[in-house]
């Protein structure tokens, strides 16, 4: 697996408009495969024309790529401990590649609350030019596959900023419900409150 490269915020200017159009046409084709209800196909490598999307492991060789991705996608920053831990997280942390370009990623952990295991999505995001083409669906289906392999995991949950309508709509589409609100969850961003979204797997 190539360590790839990240196209992010300011660097997007380097991408020619024609190239982005071709990428989006390819990803539109891939979106059909991601939404066809076949979870196994949606989490495996797919090639449609020029389109080549696959999930790869996070390692010490590409963890800085993940850090740059997160800095581009999320309004909050994650400390060095976070990145040190995801390197050894195995299938709980994955990067999404498009033709060797890192365009998305997901990082999770498994918590135990009241003697029940729950999977917590720490981060799940896609670079802006590649959104709405099934990449987020591909990453979330990977999370569901992890839960299917461990029947002791009873639910999946995460925090979402209260004004992030696109993220709320995305997760609700997959059966997540708002189960609570944490006031002042975020630091140095407004609004600083977060919804708790949870999907019960039982």
PDB file of C-alpha atoms in Angstrom:
ATOM      1  CA  UNK A   1       0.000   0.000   0.000  1.00  0.00           C
ATOM      2  CA  UNK A   2       1.333   3.401  -0.950  1.00  0.00           C
ATOM      3  CA  UNK A   3       1.407   5.964   1.837  1.00  0.00           C
ATOM      4  CA  UNK A   4      -0.295   8.291  -0.631  1.00  0.00           C
ATOM      5  CA  UNK A   5      -0.764  12.007  -0.324  1.00  0.00           C
ATOM      6  CA  UNK A   6      -3.463  14.237   1.078  1.00  0.00           C
ATOM      7  CA  UNK A   7      -5.236  16.932  -0.898  1.00  0.00           C
ATOM      8  CA  UNK A   8      -6.436  19.429   1.667  1.00  0.00           C
ATOM      9  CA  UNK A   9      -7.694  23.007   2.153  1.00  0.00           C
ATOM     10  CA  UNK A  10      -5.080  25.278   0.583  1.00  0.00           C
ATOM     11  CA  UNK A  11      -3.554  22.513  -1.513  1.00  0.00           C
ATOM     12  CA  UNK A  12      -6.820  22.022  -3.392  1.00  0.00           C
ATOM     13  CA  UNK A  13      -5.823  24.960  -5.580  1.00  0.00           C
ATOM     14  CA  UNK A  14      -3.206  22.719  -7.171  1.00  0.00           C
ATOM     15  CA  UNK A  15      -5.884  20.435  -8.572  1.00  0.00           C
ATOM     16  CA  UNK A  16      -7.034  21.476 -12.035  1.00  0.00           C
ATOM     17  CA  UNK A  17     -10.771  21.928 -12.487  1.00  0.00           C
ATOM     18  CA  UNK A  18     -10.867  19.370 -15.291  1.00  0.00           C
ATOM     19  CA  UNK A  19      -9.196  16.734 -13.106  1.00  0.00           C
ATOM     20  CA  UNK A  20     -11.672  17.322 -10.301  1.00  0.00           C
ATOM     21  CA  UNK A  21     -14.534  16.901 -12.771  1.00  0.00           C
ATOM     22  CA  UNK A  22     -13.159  13.535 -13.887  1.00  0.00           C
ATOM     23  CA  UNK A  23     -12.700  12.446 -10.283  1.00  0.00           C
ATOM     24  CA  UNK A  24     -16.276  13.350  -9.455  1.00  0.00           C
ATOM     25  CA  UNK A  25     -17.601  11.479 -12.474  1.00  0.00           C
ATOM     26  CA  UNK A  26     -15.715   8.381 -11.357  1.00  0.00           C
ATOM     27  CA  UNK A  27     -16.852   8.707  -7.756  1.00  0.00           C
ATOM     28  CA  UNK A  28     -20.454   9.087  -8.886  1.00  0.00           C
ATOM     29  CA  UNK A  29     -20.138   5.638 -10.423  1.00  0.00           C
ATOM     30  CA  UNK A  30     -18.615   4.310  -7.214  1.00  0.00           C
ATOM     31  CA  UNK A  31     -21.444   5.807  -5.173  1.00  0.00           C
ATOM     32  CA  UNK A  32     -23.865   3.361  -6.761  1.00  0.00           C
ATOM     33  CA  UNK A  33     -21.807   0.434  -5.483  1.00  0.00           C
ATOM     34  CA  UNK A  34     -21.608   1.928  -1.999  1.00  0.00           C
ATOM     35  CA  UNK A  35     -25.374   2.353  -1.765  1.00  0.00           C
ATOM     36  CA  UNK A  36     -26.458  -0.971  -3.226  1.00  0.00           C
ATOM     37  CA  UNK A  37     -26.914  -2.520   0.206  1.00  0.00           C
ATOM     38  CA  UNK A  38     -24.075  -5.008  -0.190  1.00  0.00           C
ATOM     39  CA  UNK A  39     -21.898  -4.117   2.774  1.00  0.00           C
ATOM     40  CA  UNK A  40     -19.096  -6.483   1.825  1.00  0.00           C
ATOM     41  CA  UNK A  41     -18.761  -4.956  -1.632  1.00  0.00           C
ATOM     42  CA  UNK A  42     -18.975  -1.464  -0.210  1.00  0.00           C
ATOM     43  CA  UNK A  43     -15.949  -2.003   2.031  1.00  0.00           C
ATOM     44  CA  UNK A  44     -13.745  -3.802  -0.465  1.00  0.00           C
ATOM     45  CA  UNK A  45     -11.579  -2.321  -3.190  1.00  0.00           C
ATOM     46  CA  UNK A  46     -13.587  -1.153  -6.189  1.00  0.00           C
ATOM     47  CA  UNK A  47     -12.481  -0.168  -9.687  1.00  0.00           C
ATOM     48  CA  UNK A  48     -14.917   1.588 -12.003  1.00  0.00           C
ATOM     49  CA  UNK A  49     -13.200   3.082 -15.033  1.00  0.00           C
ATOM     50  CA  UNK A  50     -10.476   5.312 -13.653  1.00  0.00           C
ATOM     51  CA  UNK A  51     -11.943   5.008 -10.167  1.00  0.00           C
ATOM     52  CA  UNK A  52      -9.937   3.027  -7.628  1.00  0.00           C
ATOM     53  CA  UNK A  53     -11.099   3.343  -4.010  1.00  0.00           C
ATOM     54  CA  UNK A  54      -9.816   1.151  -1.212  1.00  0.00           C
ATOM     55  CA  UNK A  55      -9.326   1.155   2.541  1.00  0.00           C
ATOM     56  CA  UNK A  56      -5.852   0.879   4.005  1.00  0.00           C
ATOM     57  CA  UNK A  57      -4.306   0.588   7.441  1.00  0.00           C
ATOM     58  CA  UNK A  58      -2.948   3.482   9.472  1.00  0.00           C
ATOM     59  CA  UNK A  59       0.756   3.005  10.169  1.00  0.00           C
ATOM     60  CA  UNK A  60       3.708   5.010  11.414  1.00  0.00           C
ATOM     61  CA  UNK A  61       4.517   5.668   7.749  1.00  0.00           C
ATOM     62  CA  UNK A  62       1.243   7.445   6.974  1.00  0.00           C
ATOM     63  CA  UNK A  63      -0.056   8.654  10.337  1.00  0.00           C
ATOM     64  CA  UNK A  64       1.030  12.212   9.511  1.00  0.00           C
ATOM     65  CA  UNK A  65      -1.146  12.006   6.400  1.00  0.00           C
ATOM     66  CA  UNK A  66      -4.056  11.162   8.700  1.00  0.00           C
ATOM     67  CA  UNK A  67      -3.187  14.134  10.895  1.00  0.00           C
ATOM     68  CA  UNK A  68      -3.232  16.504   7.921  1.00  0.00           C
ATOM     69  CA  UNK A  69      -6.516  15.006   6.769  1.00  0.00           C
ATOM     70  CA  UNK A  70      -8.098  15.590  10.178  1.00  0.00           C
ATOM     71  CA  UNK A  71      -6.769  19.145  10.320  1.00  0.00           C
ATOM     72  CA  UNK A  72      -8.464  19.825   6.999  1.00  0.00           C
ATOM     73  CA  UNK A  73     -11.776  18.129   7.787  1.00  0.00           C
ATOM     74  CA  UNK A  74     -12.480  18.858  11.466  1.00  0.00           C
ATOM     75  CA  UNK A  75     -12.675  22.159  13.394  1.00  0.00           C
ATOM     76  CA  UNK A  76     -10.920  20.568  16.381  1.00  0.00           C
ATOM     77  CA  UNK A  77      -7.389  19.213  16.748  1.00  0.00           C
ATOM     78  CA  UNK A  78      -6.250  15.896  18.182  1.00  0.00           C
ATOM     79  CA  UNK A  79      -3.179  15.460  20.361  1.00  0.00           C
ATOM     80  CA  UNK A  80      -0.117  13.303  19.796  1.00  0.00           C
ATOM     81  CA  UNK A  81      -1.512  10.581  22.061  1.00  0.00           C
ATOM     82  CA  UNK A  82      -4.453  10.152  19.699  1.00  0.00           C
ATOM     83  CA  UNK A  83      -2.194   9.545  16.704  1.00  0.00           C
ATOM     84  CA  UNK A  84       0.142   7.290  18.657  1.00  0.00           C
ATOM     85  CA  UNK A  85      -2.779   5.069  19.631  1.00  0.00           C
ATOM     86  CA  UNK A  86      -4.398   4.839  16.185  1.00  0.00           C
ATOM     87  CA  UNK A  87      -1.158   3.481  14.719  1.00  0.00           C
ATOM     88  CA  UNK A  88      -1.706   0.316  16.761  1.00  0.00           C
ATOM     89  CA  UNK A  89      -5.508   0.282  16.447  1.00  0.00           C
ATOM     90  CA  UNK A  90      -5.592  -2.271  13.623  1.00  0.00           C
ATOM     91  CA  UNK A  91      -8.971  -2.417  11.867  1.00  0.00           C
ATOM     92  CA  UNK A  92     -10.333   0.263  14.188  1.00  0.00           C
ATOM     93  CA  UNK A  93      -8.486   2.881  12.112  1.00  0.00           C
ATOM     94  CA  UNK A  94      -8.627   3.005   8.315  1.00  0.00           C
ATOM     95  CA  UNK A  95      -7.744   5.425   5.531  1.00  0.00           C
ATOM     96  CA  UNK A  96      -9.730   5.757   2.305  1.00  0.00           C
ATOM     97  CA  UNK A  97      -7.595   6.016  -0.830  1.00  0.00           C
ATOM     98  CA  UNK A  98      -8.610   7.240  -4.263  1.00  0.00           C
ATOM     99  CA  UNK A  99      -5.892   6.355  -6.778  1.00  0.00           C
ATOM    100  CA  UNK A 100      -3.256   6.538  -4.006  1.00  0.00           C
ATOM    101  CA  UNK A 101      -4.611   9.851  -2.688  1.00  0.00           C
ATOM    102  CA  UNK A 102      -5.840   9.809   0.919  1.00  0.00           C
ATOM    103  CA  UNK A 103      -9.321  11.316   0.787  1.00  0.00           C
ATOM    104  CA  UNK A 104     -10.916  10.084   4.018  1.00  0.00           C
ATOM    105  CA  UNK A 105     -10.477   8.164   7.211  1.00  0.00           C
ATOM    106  CA  UNK A 106     -12.132   6.667  10.250  1.00  0.00           C
ATOM    107  CA  UNK A 107     -10.756   6.083  13.751  1.00  0.00           C
ATOM    108  CA  UNK A 108     -12.642   4.179  16.447  1.00  0.00           C
ATOM    109  CA  UNK A 109     -12.188   2.635  19.849  1.00  0.00           C
ATOM    110  CA  UNK A 110     -14.146   0.102  21.873  1.00  0.00           C
ATOM    111  CA  UNK A 111     -15.445   1.250  25.264  1.00  0.00           C
ATOM    112  CA  UNK A 112     -16.995  -0.807  28.040  1.00  0.00           C
ATOM    113  CA  UNK A 113     -19.873   0.883  29.875  1.00  0.00           C
ATOM    114  CA  UNK A 114     -21.917  -0.964  32.511  1.00  0.00           C
ATOM    115  CA  UNK A 115     -20.282  -4.222  31.404  1.00  0.00           C
ATOM    116  CA  UNK A 116     -21.415  -3.660  27.819  1.00  0.00           C
ATOM    117  CA  UNK A 117     -19.095  -3.010  24.890  1.00  0.00           C
ATOM    118  CA  UNK A 118     -19.781  -0.018  22.668  1.00  0.00           C
ATOM    119  CA  UNK A 119     -17.861   1.155  19.635  1.00  0.00           C
ATOM    120  CA  UNK A 120     -17.062   4.866  19.674  1.00  0.00           C
ATOM    121  CA  UNK A 121     -16.358   6.688  16.403  1.00  0.00           C
ATOM    122  CA  UNK A 122     -13.662   9.208  17.294  1.00  0.00           C
ATOM    123  CA  UNK A 123     -13.331  10.593  13.766  1.00  0.00           C
ATOM    124  CA  UNK A 124     -14.929   9.847  10.411  1.00  0.00           C
ATOM    125  CA  UNK A 125     -14.447  12.304   7.590  1.00  0.00           C
ATOM    126  CA  UNK A 126     -13.845  12.879   3.895  1.00  0.00           C
ATOM    127  CA  UNK A 127     -12.086  15.750   2.148  1.00  0.00           C
ATOM    128  CA  UNK A 128     -14.589  18.291   0.821  1.00  0.00           C
ATOM    129  CA  UNK A 129     -14.120  17.675  -2.951  1.00  0.00           C
ATOM    130  CA  UNK A 130     -14.837  13.959  -2.477  1.00  0.00           C
ATOM    131  CA  UNK A 131     -17.969  14.146  -0.354  1.00  0.00           C
ATOM    132  CA  UNK A 132     -21.366  12.780  -1.426  1.00  0.00           C
ATOM    133  CA  UNK A 133     -19.766  10.040  -3.503  1.00  0.00           C
ATOM    134  CA  UNK A 134     -20.136   7.170  -1.064  1.00  0.00           C
ATOM    135  CA  UNK A 135     -16.753   7.421   0.674  1.00  0.00           C
ATOM    136  CA  UNK A 136     -18.324   8.172   4.059  1.00  0.00           C
ATOM    137  CA  UNK A 137     -20.754   5.309   3.516  1.00  0.00           C
ATOM    138  CA  UNK A 138     -17.828   3.023   2.747  1.00  0.00           C
ATOM    139  CA  UNK A 139     -16.079   4.031   5.977  1.00  0.00           C
ATOM    140  CA  UNK A 140     -19.220   3.657   8.086  1.00  0.00           C
ATOM    141  CA  UNK A 141     -19.955   0.242   6.573  1.00  0.00           C
ATOM    142  CA  UNK A 142     -16.471  -0.782   7.684  1.00  0.00           C
ATOM    143  CA  UNK A 143     -17.458   0.210  11.230  1.00  0.00           C
ATOM    144  CA  UNK A 144     -20.619  -1.883  11.010  1.00  0.00           C
ATOM    145  CA  UNK A 145     -18.585  -4.836   9.748  1.00  0.00           C
ATOM    146  CA  UNK A 146     -16.335  -4.582  12.810  1.00  0.00           C
ATOM    147  CA  UNK A 147     -19.391  -4.717  15.048  1.00  0.00           C
ATOM    148  CA  UNK A 148     -20.779  -7.718  13.170  1.00  0.00           C
ATOM    149  CA  UNK A 149     -17.558  -9.595  13.924  1.00  0.00           C
ATOM    150  CA  UNK A 150     -17.886  -8.918  17.662  1.00  0.00           C
ATOM    151  CA  UNK A 151     -21.371  -9.762  18.874  1.00  0.00           C
ATOM    152  CA  UNK A 152     -20.549  -8.292  22.290  1.00  0.00           C
ATOM    153  CA  UNK A 153     -20.608  -4.770  20.835  1.00  0.00           C
ATOM    154  CA  UNK A 154     -24.122  -3.548  21.573  1.00  0.00           C
ATOM    155  CA  UNK A 155     -24.087  -0.081  20.013  1.00  0.00           C
ATOM    156  CA  UNK A 156     -22.133   2.488  18.004  1.00  0.00           C
ATOM    157  CA  UNK A 157     -21.978   6.109  19.155  1.00  0.00           C
ATOM    158  CA  UNK A 158     -20.209   9.406  18.492  1.00  0.00           C
ATOM    159  CA  UNK A 159     -20.351  13.133  19.200  1.00  0.00           C
ATOM    160  CA  UNK A 160     -21.477  15.651  16.564  1.00  0.00           C
ATOM    161  CA  UNK A 161     -21.394  19.436  16.845  1.00  0.00           C
ATOM    162  CA  UNK A 162     -24.976  20.660  17.283  1.00  0.00           C
ATOM    163  CA  UNK A 163     -24.918  22.838  14.145  1.00  0.00           C
ATOM    164  CA  UNK A 164     -23.413  20.191  11.852  1.00  0.00           C
ATOM    165  CA  UNK A 165     -26.584  19.477   9.896  1.00  0.00           C
ATOM    166  CA  UNK A 166     -24.882  17.489   7.138  1.00  0.00           C
ATOM    167  CA  UNK A 167     -23.288  15.086   9.624  1.00  0.00           C
ATOM    168  CA  UNK A 168     -26.538  14.740  11.563  1.00  0.00           C
ATOM    169  CA  UNK A 169     -28.452  13.915   8.381  1.00  0.00           C
ATOM    170  CA  UNK A 170     -25.785  11.411   7.327  1.00  0.00           C
ATOM    171  CA  UNK A 171     -25.838   9.424  10.565  1.00  0.00           C
ATOM    172  CA  UNK A 172     -29.621   9.550  10.931  1.00  0.00           C
ATOM    173  CA  UNK A 173     -29.856   7.957   7.488  1.00  0.00           C
ATOM    174  CA  UNK A 174     -28.047   4.945   8.944  1.00  0.00           C
ATOM    175  CA  UNK A 175     -30.284   4.614  11.976  1.00  0.00           C
ATOM    176  CA  UNK A 176     -28.474   6.791  14.534  1.00  0.00           C
ATOM    177  CA  UNK A 177     -30.596   8.719  17.018  1.00  0.00           C
ATOM    178  CA  UNK A 178     -29.778  11.729  19.180  1.00  0.00           C
ATOM    179  CA  UNK A 179     -29.644  10.346  22.708  1.00  0.00           C
ATOM    180  CA  UNK A 180     -28.274  13.342  24.574  1.00  0.00           C
ATOM    181  CA  UNK A 181     -26.482  16.688  24.519  1.00  0.00           C
ATOM    182  CA  UNK A 182     -23.125  17.492  26.098  1.00  0.00           C
ATOM    183  CA  UNK A 183     -22.754  21.188  26.865  1.00  0.00           C
ATOM    184  CA  UNK A 184     -19.361  22.820  26.318  1.00  0.00           C
ATOM    185  CA  UNK A 185     -17.987  19.598  24.826  1.00  0.00           C
ATOM    186  CA  UNK A 186     -15.693  21.448  22.406  1.00  0.00           C
ATOM    187  CA  UNK A 187     -13.013  24.001  23.175  1.00  0.00           C
ATOM    188  CA  UNK A 188     -12.345  27.152  21.158  1.00  0.00           C
ATOM    189  CA  UNK A 189     -15.140  26.591  18.624  1.00  0.00           C
ATOM    190  CA  UNK A 190     -18.735  27.816  18.453  1.00  0.00           C
ATOM    191  CA  UNK A 191     -21.165  26.294  19.153  1.00  0.00           C
ATOM    192  CA  UNK A 192     -19.310  24.289  21.766  1.00  0.00           C
ATOM    193  CA  UNK A 193     -22.133  21.825  22.472  1.00  0.00           C
ATOM    194  CA  UNK A 194     -22.313  18.318  21.004  1.00  0.00           C
ATOM    195  CA  UNK A 195     -25.089  15.851  20.388  1.00  0.00           C
ATOM    196  CA  UNK A 196     -24.543  12.209  21.282  1.00  0.00           C
ATOM    197  CA  UNK A 197     -25.654  10.041  18.381  1.00  0.00           C
ATOM    198  CA  UNK A 198     -26.106   6.327  18.952  1.00  0.00           C
ATOM    199  CA  UNK A 199     -27.213   3.303  16.963  1.00  0.00           C
ATOM    200  CA  UNK A 200     -28.398   0.309  18.953  1.00  0.00           C
ATOM    201  CA  UNK A 201     -27.249  -2.982  17.428  1.00  0.00           C
ATOM    202  CA  UNK A 202     -29.430  -5.302  19.503  1.00  0.00           C
TER     203      UNK A 202
END
